[in-house]
Amino acid sequence: MKRLRLPYRVQIPLGLALAVLITALFVTAVGARLSARDARAQTLATLDRAMVLLVAQARPLLAADDTWRVFSLLRDTVALLPGADRLRARVAVLDAQGRVFAASNPAVLETGRQLLGETLHGQPLLTAEEIQQRQRIQQADGGITLVDPISSEDGQLLGFVLMDVDAPVFAPNWAQLARPALIGMGLAVVLLIPAGWWLGRRMTAPVAGLARFIHAMEPAAAITAQPVPHTDDPELQRIARALHSLQSAWEERRRAEQRALSAERLAAVGRMTAAVAHEINNPLAGLLTAIRTLRLHGDAPQARERALDVIEHGLMQIRTTVAALLPQARVQDRPLEPSDFDDVLTLAQPAAQAQGVSLSARSEVESALRVPSAPVRQAMLNMLLNAIKAAGPGGRVAVQLLADAEQVRFCVTNSGSALDPQRFAATLAQEGGDDPRGFGIWVCQQIANHHRGGFTLDPDYRDGTRLVFWLPNREID
């Protein structure tokens, strides 16, 4: 399956827009991650400050053995801790042996329960003798347990403050953290994607101009109709120079083809000169005889009438031949007419008679002819003369002119040796307009290509060779 590839002038703006979007998403993800890390650090800092406060305020209460006031202190302090509203944070004051003296949540941390030296949440706690400074114990699920000793002013150990915070307290609130980042990303997308699209379109504008110029070069007549677009980009300037060189070369080739077509048109007339001269010479002999008859017997009405009939018939024959020959020597910017087909047959008839070739013709024109007359006449005459030559003495040549609303087709068959497709293609490839043995076939192909038509060999025809020349039946460009 063929992959869909967008044009270059769309890929760059779209790529810039996608780059902006991906960058915004990446920055949002990194920003949210950094915000989550900062939020955890802020939570730990809050817990540390609460520990300092509890140690300072619990010292005199613990020395006075005032359980109720210690409980009130813990209850008021734990309400300020993150997660306390969800019962995710607990605070307790321990005695010097590590037993619970008072707790913010006695249902979880029972009074008198031994904690130090035991296991809490699967993590072993140090004994009271081993704790000399604040301990931070990382739980397996991400929770935190803090233990800080309480000492009197003379350095005597009075007890400990224990703070236990569950892991969900440290879990980042991604929705809350991502909201500012998403707002920033949205603003960046709204502002930068149109800017990136505009910049990309501006960058690809010279490429689009060159692409339009190349697309306009498809019709042969339009390749020199417009100048190569100017661009300031060095690489695109190289492409523009190459297109300019191609434009010049194509124009030179077009002029050479026009010269070749004109030369072949006159050459075709030249190849018929002998036969046409014979067609003119025969009535001239009759005219001279009629003139002598008039001089000798001009007074006799019957002889004079017969001589005038001979003169009129001879002049009409000469006029028909010249009328058929004259359009072949000049380019006429007019549509083809059925009479042009008759003219071509008239011009080819002497060559067929000289070769002893039987020539038959059929015309089926069902629609108005809108193809140019001069090149089509030239193609028909070239094909017909080549067919007469290929048929040989005693051969047969049949021609057809078929026209409908879509196409105008001219078909020529001859009874000579069959021309296979390989030889036909090789002949066209080798001639290139330089081989006089088949120059007419090459010209027919060039005319067909120039007018968006075709010139083909019918491979299914078995009784000789059948060539088909066709053009789209449309208005002259």
Short mmCIF file of C-alpha atoms in Angstrom, two decimals:
data_model
loop_
_atom_site.label_atom_id
_atom_site.label_comp_id
_atom_site.label_asym_id
_atom_site.label_seq_id
_atom_site.Cartn_x
_atom_site.Cartn_y
_atom_site.Cartn_z
CA MET A 1 0.00 0.00 0.00
CA LYS A 2 1.40 3.36 -1.01
CA ARG A 3 2.06 5.72 1.88
CA LEU A 4 0.51 9.16 1.79
CA ARG A 5 3.19 11.82 1.53
CA LEU A 6 2.27 15.44 2.07
CA PRO A 7 3.75 18.15 -0.15
CA TYR A 8 6.96 19.81 1.00
CA ARG A 9 5.19 23.15 1.37
CA VAL A 10 2.83 21.49 3.88
CA GLN A 11 5.40 19.30 5.64
CA ILE A 12 7.52 22.23 6.90
CA PRO A 13 4.67 24.28 8.47
CA LEU A 14 3.11 21.12 9.87
CA GLY A 15 6.50 19.98 11.18
CA LEU A 16 7.08 23.30 12.91
CA ALA A 17 3.60 23.17 14.43
CA LEU A 18 4.17 19.60 15.64
CA ALA A 19 7.57 20.60 17.03
CA VAL A 20 5.90 23.39 19.02
CA LEU A 21 3.23 20.98 20.29
CA ILE A 22 5.74 18.26 21.25
CA THR A 23 7.98 20.82 22.94
CA ALA A 24 5.02 22.19 24.88
CA LEU A 25 4.03 18.67 25.98
CA PHE A 26 7.61 17.89 27.01
CA VAL A 27 7.94 21.13 28.96
CA THR A 28 4.58 20.45 30.60
CA ALA A 29 5.65 16.95 31.65
CA VAL A 30 9.01 18.15 32.98
CA GLY A 31 7.36 21.09 34.74
CA ALA A 32 4.78 18.82 36.38
CA ARG A 33 7.52 16.44 37.49
CA LEU A 34 9.57 19.27 38.98
CA SER A 35 6.46 20.65 40.68
CA ALA A 36 5.78 17.23 42.21
CA ARG A 37 9.33 17.05 43.54
CA ASP A 38 9.05 20.57 44.94
CA ALA A 39 5.73 19.70 46.57
CA ARG A 40 7.32 16.70 48.33
CA ALA A 41 10.20 18.87 49.51
CA GLN A 42 7.76 21.46 50.84
CA THR A 43 5.81 18.75 52.69
CA LEU A 44 9.00 17.46 54.32
CA ALA A 45 9.95 21.01 55.31
CA THR A 46 6.52 21.48 56.91
CA LEU A 47 6.97 18.25 58.86
CA ASP A 48 10.43 19.33 60.04
CA ARG A 49 9.09 22.66 61.29
CA ALA A 50 6.25 20.89 63.08
CA MET A 51 8.77 18.57 64.75
CA VAL A 52 10.81 21.53 66.02
CA LEU A 53 7.64 23.15 67.37
CA LEU A 54 6.48 19.98 69.13
CA VAL A 55 9.87 19.30 70.70
CA ALA A 56 9.99 22.82 72.11
CA GLN A 57 6.43 22.84 73.43
CA ALA A 58 6.33 19.25 74.67
CA ARG A 59 9.50 19.58 76.77
CA PRO A 60 7.93 21.34 79.82
CA LEU A 61 4.73 19.36 79.54
CA LEU A 62 6.60 16.07 79.49
CA ALA A 63 8.72 17.18 82.45
CA ALA A 64 5.51 18.01 84.35
CA ASP A 65 4.02 14.65 83.33
CA ASP A 66 0.90 16.47 82.04
CA THR A 67 -0.68 13.90 79.73
CA TRP A 68 -3.81 15.92 78.94
CA ARG A 69 -2.01 19.05 77.87
CA VAL A 70 0.38 16.96 75.76
CA PHE A 71 -2.64 15.33 74.07
CA SER A 72 -4.18 18.77 73.43
CA LEU A 73 -0.90 19.99 71.96
CA LEU A 74 -0.68 16.97 69.67
CA ARG A 75 -4.31 17.28 68.60
CA ASP A 76 -3.93 20.96 67.72
CA THR A 77 -0.60 20.46 65.96
CA VAL A 78 -1.60 17.45 63.85
CA ALA A 79 -4.48 19.46 62.41
CA LEU A 80 -1.89 21.66 60.70
CA LEU A 81 -0.08 18.74 59.04
CA PRO A 82 -0.71 17.65 55.42
CA GLY A 83 -3.10 14.70 55.26
CA ALA A 84 -4.44 15.11 58.79
CA ASP A 85 -7.99 15.61 57.50
CA ARG A 86 -7.80 12.17 55.89
CA LEU A 87 -6.20 10.58 58.99
CA ARG A 88 -2.97 10.14 57.02
CA ALA A 89 -0.77 11.87 59.63
CA ARG A 90 -0.28 10.94 63.27
CA VAL A 91 1.84 12.46 66.07
CA ALA A 92 2.83 10.97 69.42
CA VAL A 93 5.04 11.88 72.38
CA LEU A 94 7.02 8.93 73.79
CA ASP A 95 8.60 8.61 77.20
CA ALA A 96 12.29 8.00 77.76
CA GLN A 97 11.84 4.21 77.24
CA GLY A 98 10.09 4.67 73.89
CA ARG A 99 6.52 3.99 75.04
CA VAL A 100 3.55 6.11 73.92
CA PHE A 101 2.92 8.86 76.45
CA ALA A 102 0.19 10.60 74.44
CA ALA A 103 -0.93 10.44 70.80
CA SER A 104 -3.08 12.49 68.45
CA ASN A 105 -4.93 9.29 67.47
CA PRO A 106 -4.99 6.93 70.50
CA ALA A 107 -6.94 4.37 68.49
CA VAL A 108 -3.88 3.78 66.28
CA LEU A 109 -1.06 4.61 68.70
CA GLU A 110 -2.29 3.26 72.03
CA THR A 111 -1.02 4.87 75.24
CA GLY A 112 1.71 2.76 76.80
CA ARG A 113 2.52 0.91 73.58
CA GLN A 114 6.21 0.22 73.05
CA LEU A 115 7.31 1.70 69.73
CA LEU A 116 11.07 2.23 69.84
CA GLY A 117 12.97 -0.97 69.23
CA GLU A 118 9.87 -2.48 67.59
CA THR A 119 8.61 -2.67 64.01
CA LEU A 120 6.33 -0.01 62.54
CA HIS A 121 4.87 -0.44 58.99
CA GLY A 122 7.35 -3.24 58.44
CA GLN A 123 10.36 -1.04 59.26
CA PRO A 124 12.38 -1.64 62.48
CA LEU A 125 12.79 1.38 64.77
CA LEU A 126 15.93 2.12 66.74
CA THR A 127 15.89 1.68 70.49
CA ALA A 128 15.73 4.67 72.83
CA GLU A 129 19.41 4.35 73.65
CA GLU A 130 20.41 4.39 69.95
CA ILE A 131 18.58 7.61 69.04
CA GLN A 132 20.80 10.60 69.62
CA GLN A 133 19.36 12.92 66.95
CA ARG A 134 16.42 13.18 64.59
CA GLN A 135 15.79 10.04 62.56
CA ARG A 136 13.95 9.92 59.21
CA ILE A 137 12.74 6.47 58.28
CA GLN A 138 11.57 5.90 54.69
CA GLN A 139 8.75 3.40 54.54
CA ALA A 140 8.54 0.85 51.74
CA ASP A 141 5.36 2.37 50.33
CA GLY A 142 6.77 5.92 50.34
CA GLY A 143 5.56 7.06 53.76
CA ILE A 144 7.80 8.86 56.29
CA THR A 145 8.37 8.27 60.02
CA LEU A 146 10.23 10.94 61.99
CA VAL A 147 11.64 10.44 65.50
CA ASP A 148 13.24 13.35 67.40
CA PRO A 149 14.56 13.12 71.00
CA ILE A 150 13.38 15.60 73.70
CA SER A 151 16.11 16.62 76.10
CA SER A 152 16.03 18.88 79.13
CA GLU A 153 18.18 21.98 79.42
CA ASP A 154 20.82 19.99 81.28
CA GLY A 155 20.87 17.32 78.53
CA GLN A 156 18.78 14.69 80.29
CA LEU A 157 16.62 12.58 77.92
CA LEU A 158 12.94 13.22 78.65
CA GLY A 159 11.30 11.43 75.74
CA PHE A 160 10.69 11.52 72.00
CA VAL A 161 8.38 13.06 69.42
CA LEU A 162 7.22 10.57 66.76
CA MET A 163 5.52 11.74 63.56
CA ASP A 164 4.08 9.14 61.18
CA VAL A 165 2.86 10.27 57.72
CA ASP A 166 1.40 7.84 55.15
CA ALA A 167 2.57 7.66 51.51
CA PRO A 168 -0.58 9.20 49.91
CA VAL A 169 0.29 12.52 51.56
CA PHE A 170 3.40 12.71 49.35
CA ALA A 171 1.62 11.53 46.18
CA PRO A 172 1.50 14.48 43.77
CA ASN A 173 -1.85 15.90 42.75
CA TRP A 174 -1.20 15.66 39.03
CA ALA A 175 -4.40 17.43 38.05
CA GLN A 176 -3.58 20.39 40.24
CA LEU A 177 0.09 20.41 39.24
CA ALA A 178 -0.65 20.07 35.52
CA ARG A 179 -3.30 22.79 35.39
CA PRO A 180 -0.86 25.74 35.26
CA ALA A 181 1.40 23.83 32.88
CA LEU A 182 -1.53 23.00 30.62
CA ILE A 183 -2.64 26.62 30.64
CA GLY A 184 0.88 27.66 29.65
CA MET A 185 1.01 24.96 26.98
CA GLY A 186 -2.34 26.09 25.63
CA LEU A 187 -1.14 29.67 25.39
CA ALA A 188 2.07 28.51 23.70
CA VAL A 189 0.14 26.40 21.20
CA VAL A 190 -2.32 29.21 20.46
CA LEU A 191 0.49 31.69 19.90
CA LEU A 192 3.33 29.58 18.52
CA ILE A 193 1.52 27.16 16.20
CA PRO A 194 0.09 29.96 14.01
CA ALA A 195 3.49 31.66 14.13
CA GLY A 196 5.22 28.41 13.17
CA TRP A 197 2.71 27.76 10.40
CA TRP A 198 3.16 31.29 9.05
CA LEU A 199 6.95 30.96 9.24
CA GLY A 200 6.84 27.58 7.52
CA ARG A 201 4.62 28.90 4.74
CA ARG A 202 6.97 31.82 4.31
CA MET A 203 9.95 29.46 4.13
CA THR A 204 8.26 27.24 1.55
CA ALA A 205 6.82 30.06 -0.56
CA PRO A 206 9.79 29.96 -3.00
CA VAL A 207 9.47 26.17 -3.22
CA ALA A 208 5.75 26.49 -3.93
CA GLY A 209 6.49 29.06 -6.64
CA LEU A 210 8.99 26.73 -8.31
CA ALA A 211 6.52 23.84 -8.00
CA ARG A 212 3.79 25.88 -9.71
CA PHE A 213 6.25 26.83 -12.44
CA ILE A 214 7.21 23.18 -12.98
CA HIS A 215 3.54 22.18 -13.03
CA ALA A 216 2.84 24.88 -15.61
CA MET A 217 5.64 23.42 -17.76
CA GLU A 218 3.57 20.30 -18.46
CA PRO A 219 1.86 21.72 -21.55
CA ALA A 220 4.54 22.07 -24.20
CA ALA A 221 3.25 25.46 -25.27
CA ALA A 222 3.36 26.87 -21.73
CA ILE A 223 6.96 26.02 -20.88
CA THR A 224 8.25 29.36 -22.14
CA ALA A 225 5.16 31.40 -21.33
CA GLN A 226 6.35 32.65 -17.93
CA PRO A 227 9.69 33.53 -16.32
CA VAL A 228 11.32 31.37 -13.66
CA PRO A 229 10.28 32.66 -10.18
CA HIS A 230 12.97 34.65 -8.36
CA THR A 231 14.24 33.46 -4.97
CA ASP A 232 16.95 34.65 -2.58
CA ASP A 233 17.74 31.23 -1.12
CA PRO A 234 21.09 29.91 -2.49
CA GLU A 235 19.92 26.30 -2.87
CA LEU A 236 16.66 27.32 -4.48
CA GLN A 237 18.60 29.65 -6.78
CA ARG A 238 20.46 26.59 -8.07
CA ILE A 239 17.13 24.92 -8.83
CA ALA A 240 15.87 28.10 -10.50
CA ARG A 241 19.00 28.28 -12.68
CA ALA A 242 18.54 24.63 -13.65
CA LEU A 243 14.91 25.33 -14.55
CA HIS A 244 15.97 28.34 -16.58
CA SER A 245 18.48 26.17 -18.48
CA LEU A 246 15.78 23.55 -19.01
CA GLN A 247 13.41 26.25 -20.23
CA SER A 248 15.98 27.51 -22.74
CA ALA A 249 16.79 23.98 -23.93
CA TRP A 250 13.10 23.16 -24.30
CA GLU A 251 12.49 26.32 -26.29
CA GLU A 252 15.39 25.46 -28.60
CA ARG A 253 14.04 21.95 -29.00
CA ARG A 254 10.57 23.31 -29.79
CA ARG A 255 12.01 25.57 -32.49
CA ALA A 256 14.00 22.64 -33.90
CA GLU A 257 10.86 20.50 -34.01
CA GLN A 258 8.98 23.27 -35.79
CA ARG A 259 11.78 23.52 -38.33
CA ALA A 260 11.77 19.74 -38.74
CA LEU A 261 8.01 19.64 -39.22
CA SER A 262 8.13 22.43 -41.79
CA ALA A 263 11.01 20.74 -43.60
CA GLU A 264 9.15 17.43 -43.68
CA ARG A 265 6.02 19.14 -44.98
CA LEU A 266 7.97 20.53 -47.91
CA ALA A 267 9.86 17.24 -48.30
CA ALA A 268 6.56 15.39 -48.63
CA VAL A 269 5.57 17.80 -51.36
CA GLY A 270 8.92 17.19 -53.03
CA ARG A 271 8.44 13.42 -52.94
CA MET A 272 5.18 13.87 -54.84
CA THR A 273 6.60 16.25 -57.42
CA ALA A 274 7.22 13.63 -60.09
CA ALA A 275 3.80 12.04 -59.76
CA VAL A 276 2.02 15.39 -59.58
CA ALA A 277 4.02 16.66 -62.55
CA HIS A 278 2.78 13.63 -64.46
CA GLU A 279 -0.80 14.45 -63.46
CA ILE A 280 -0.35 18.01 -64.73
CA ASN A 281 1.62 17.04 -67.85
CA ASN A 282 -1.09 14.73 -69.20
CA PRO A 283 -3.83 17.42 -69.37
CA LEU A 284 -1.26 19.90 -70.71
CA ALA A 285 -0.66 17.62 -73.68
CA GLY A 286 -4.39 17.51 -74.28
CA LEU A 287 -4.58 21.31 -74.00
CA LEU A 288 -1.87 21.78 -76.61
CA THR A 289 -3.63 19.36 -78.94
CA ALA A 290 -6.91 21.23 -78.47
CA ILE A 291 -5.21 24.55 -79.22
CA ARG A 292 -3.78 23.18 -82.50
CA THR A 293 -7.22 21.88 -83.39
CA LEU A 294 -8.71 25.32 -82.85
CA ARG A 295 -6.09 26.90 -85.07
CA LEU A 296 -6.71 24.44 -87.86
CA HIS A 297 -10.47 23.89 -87.56
CA GLY A 298 -11.62 26.79 -85.41
CA ASP A 299 -14.26 27.80 -87.91
CA ALA A 300 -16.08 24.48 -87.62
CA PRO A 301 -18.57 24.74 -84.73
CA GLN A 302 -18.42 21.04 -83.85
CA ALA A 303 -14.61 20.91 -83.78
CA ARG A 304 -14.45 24.14 -81.79
CA GLU A 305 -16.90 22.77 -79.20
CA ARG A 306 -14.95 19.52 -78.75
CA ALA A 307 -11.69 21.47 -78.37
CA LEU A 308 -13.20 23.76 -75.72
CA ASP A 309 -14.49 20.72 -73.80
CA VAL A 310 -10.99 19.22 -73.80
CA ILE A 311 -9.48 22.52 -72.62
CA GLU A 312 -12.04 22.87 -69.82
CA HIS A 313 -11.57 19.27 -68.64
CA GLY A 314 -7.78 19.62 -68.64
CA LEU A 315 -7.83 22.91 -66.75
CA MET A 316 -10.21 21.45 -64.16
CA GLN A 317 -7.88 18.49 -63.66
CA ILE A 318 -4.89 20.82 -63.20
CA ARG A 319 -6.84 23.03 -60.80
CA THR A 320 -7.88 20.02 -58.70
CA THR A 321 -4.29 18.82 -58.41
CA VAL A 322 -2.90 22.26 -57.58
CA ALA A 323 -5.71 22.95 -55.10
CA ALA A 324 -4.87 19.73 -53.28
CA LEU A 325 -1.13 20.47 -53.32
CA LEU A 326 -1.20 24.14 -52.32
CA PRO A 327 -2.38 23.79 -48.67
CA GLN A 328 0.33 21.22 -48.05
CA ALA A 329 3.06 23.85 -48.51
CA ARG A 330 1.76 26.32 -45.94
CA VAL A 331 0.53 26.30 -42.33
CA GLN A 332 -3.16 27.13 -41.97
CA ASP A 333 -4.61 27.94 -38.59
CA ARG A 334 -8.06 26.52 -39.27
CA PRO A 335 -9.96 23.37 -38.31
CA LEU A 336 -9.71 20.26 -40.43
CA GLU A 337 -12.46 19.77 -43.01
CA PRO A 338 -13.65 16.63 -44.82
CA SER A 339 -12.33 18.17 -48.06
CA ASP A 340 -8.80 17.98 -46.59
CA PHE A 341 -9.15 14.20 -46.55
CA ASP A 342 -10.11 14.29 -50.24
CA ASP A 343 -7.11 16.54 -50.98
CA VAL A 344 -4.72 14.06 -49.34
CA LEU A 345 -6.18 11.23 -51.39
CA THR A 346 -5.81 13.33 -54.54
CA LEU A 347 -2.14 14.01 -53.77
CA ALA A 348 -1.38 10.38 -52.98
CA GLN A 349 -3.26 8.93 -55.95
CA PRO A 350 -0.45 9.54 -58.49
CA ALA A 351 2.07 7.78 -56.24
CA ALA A 352 -0.33 4.85 -55.83
CA GLN A 353 -0.87 4.62 -59.59
CA ALA A 354 2.86 4.77 -60.22
CA GLN A 355 3.41 1.83 -57.82
CA GLY A 356 0.38 -0.08 -59.05
CA VAL A 357 -1.17 0.06 -55.58
CA SER A 358 -4.92 -0.22 -55.08
CA LEU A 359 -6.09 2.67 -52.88
CA SER A 360 -9.46 2.61 -51.05
CA ALA A 361 -10.83 5.19 -48.65
CA ARG A 362 -13.69 5.54 -46.19
CA SER A 363 -14.77 8.52 -44.11
CA GLU A 364 -17.12 8.50 -41.09
CA VAL A 365 -17.34 11.97 -39.56
CA GLU A 366 -20.04 12.04 -36.87
CA SER A 367 -19.07 15.33 -35.22
CA ALA A 368 -17.63 18.70 -36.09
CA LEU A 369 -13.87 18.57 -36.65
CA ARG A 370 -11.93 20.82 -34.25
CA VAL A 371 -8.36 19.62 -34.84
CA PRO A 372 -5.84 21.84 -36.71
CA SER A 373 -5.78 21.13 -40.42
CA ALA A 374 -2.10 21.67 -41.34
CA PRO A 375 -0.45 19.13 -38.99
CA VAL A 376 -3.20 16.55 -39.49
CA ARG A 377 -2.94 16.85 -43.30
CA GLN A 378 0.81 16.39 -42.98
CA ALA A 379 0.40 13.30 -40.78
CA MET A 380 -2.21 11.77 -43.11
CA LEU A 381 -0.06 12.37 -46.20
CA ASN A 382 3.08 10.97 -44.53
CA MET A 383 1.26 7.84 -43.38
CA LEU A 384 -0.37 7.35 -46.76
CA LEU A 385 2.86 7.74 -48.75
CA ASN A 386 4.72 5.37 -46.39
CA ALA A 387 1.90 2.83 -46.70
CA ILE A 388 2.00 2.99 -50.52
CA LYS A 389 5.75 2.45 -50.43
CA ALA A 390 5.43 -0.44 -47.94
CA ALA A 391 2.62 -2.13 -49.90
CA GLY A 392 4.81 -2.43 -53.01
CA PRO A 393 3.72 -3.11 -56.60
CA GLY A 394 0.29 -4.71 -56.76
CA GLY A 395 -0.37 -4.09 -53.07
CA ARG A 396 -3.41 -2.67 -51.34
CA VAL A 397 -3.78 0.37 -49.10
CA ALA A 398 -6.94 1.28 -47.19
CA VAL A 399 -7.45 4.52 -45.29
CA GLN A 400 -10.15 5.57 -42.82
CA LEU A 401 -11.02 8.93 -41.32
CA LEU A 402 -13.17 8.45 -38.21
CA ALA A 403 -14.38 11.32 -36.03
CA ASP A 404 -16.72 11.64 -33.07
CA ALA A 405 -17.10 14.14 -30.26
CA GLU A 406 -14.04 12.76 -28.42
CA GLN A 407 -11.43 11.83 -31.05
CA VAL A 408 -10.36 12.19 -34.64
CA ARG A 409 -8.70 8.98 -35.90
CA PHE A 410 -6.87 8.34 -39.14
CA CYS A 411 -6.10 4.67 -39.85
CA VAL A 412 -3.92 3.35 -42.67
CA THR A 413 -3.49 -0.33 -43.55
CA ASN A 414 -1.22 -1.83 -46.18
CA SER A 415 -0.83 -5.38 -47.44
CA GLY A 416 2.97 -5.35 -47.30
CA SER A 417 5.13 -7.24 -44.82
CA ALA A 418 3.84 -6.89 -41.26
CA LEU A 419 5.64 -4.48 -38.95
CA ASP A 420 5.89 -5.92 -35.42
CA PRO A 421 5.75 -3.66 -32.33
CA GLN A 422 9.45 -4.11 -31.54
CA ARG A 423 10.55 -2.98 -34.99
CA PHE A 424 8.07 -0.10 -34.89
CA ALA A 425 9.37 1.12 -31.51
CA ALA A 426 12.98 0.64 -32.59
CA THR A 427 12.33 2.59 -35.80
CA LEU A 428 10.90 5.54 -33.88
CA ALA A 429 13.73 5.43 -31.33
CA GLN A 430 16.48 5.24 -33.95
CA GLU A 431 15.09 7.83 -36.30
CA GLY A 432 14.83 10.81 -33.96
CA GLY A 433 14.09 12.86 -37.03
CA ASP A 434 17.49 12.18 -38.60
CA ASP A 435 16.86 9.03 -40.69
CA PRO A 436 15.42 9.90 -44.12
CA ARG A 437 14.15 6.33 -44.64
CA GLY A 438 11.37 6.76 -42.11
CA PHE A 439 11.27 10.46 -41.37
CA GLY A 440 7.53 10.66 -42.00
CA ILE A 441 6.73 8.17 -39.23
CA TRP A 442 8.81 10.15 -36.73
CA VAL A 443 7.02 13.36 -37.74
CA CYS A 444 3.63 11.68 -37.20
CA GLN A 445 4.68 10.73 -33.69
CA GLN A 446 5.90 14.27 -32.94
CA ILE A 447 2.64 15.78 -34.20
CA ALA A 448 0.62 13.37 -32.06
CA ASN A 449 2.69 14.12 -28.95
CA HIS A 450 2.52 17.87 -29.53
CA HIS A 451 -1.28 17.84 -29.69
CA ARG A 452 -1.78 15.35 -26.82
CA GLY A 453 -2.75 12.53 -29.14
CA GLY A 454 -1.23 9.20 -30.10
CA PHE A 455 0.46 7.33 -32.95
CA THR A 456 0.39 3.56 -32.51
CA LEU A 457 0.74 0.26 -34.32
CA ASP A 458 -2.26 -2.07 -34.15
CA PRO A 459 -0.70 -5.36 -32.90
CA ASP A 460 -3.89 -7.35 -33.57
CA TYR A 461 -3.94 -6.65 -37.32
CA ARG A 462 -2.58 -9.74 -39.13
CA ASP A 463 -3.02 -8.99 -42.86
CA GLY A 464 -0.14 -6.53 -43.09
CA THR A 465 0.39 -3.35 -41.09
CA ARG A 466 -2.16 -1.00 -39.57
CA LEU A 467 -1.10 2.38 -38.15
CA VAL A 468 -3.47 4.57 -36.12
CA PHE A 469 -3.04 8.32 -35.65
CA TRP A 470 -5.46 10.11 -33.32
CA LEU A 471 -5.95 13.51 -31.72
CA PRO A 472 -8.50 14.69 -29.16
CA ASN A 473 -11.32 16.45 -30.97
CA ARG A 474 -11.10 19.82 -29.25
CA GLU A 475 -10.63 23.46 -30.11
CA ILE A 476 -7.30 24.57 -31.58
CA ASP A 477 -4.92 25.93 -28.89
#
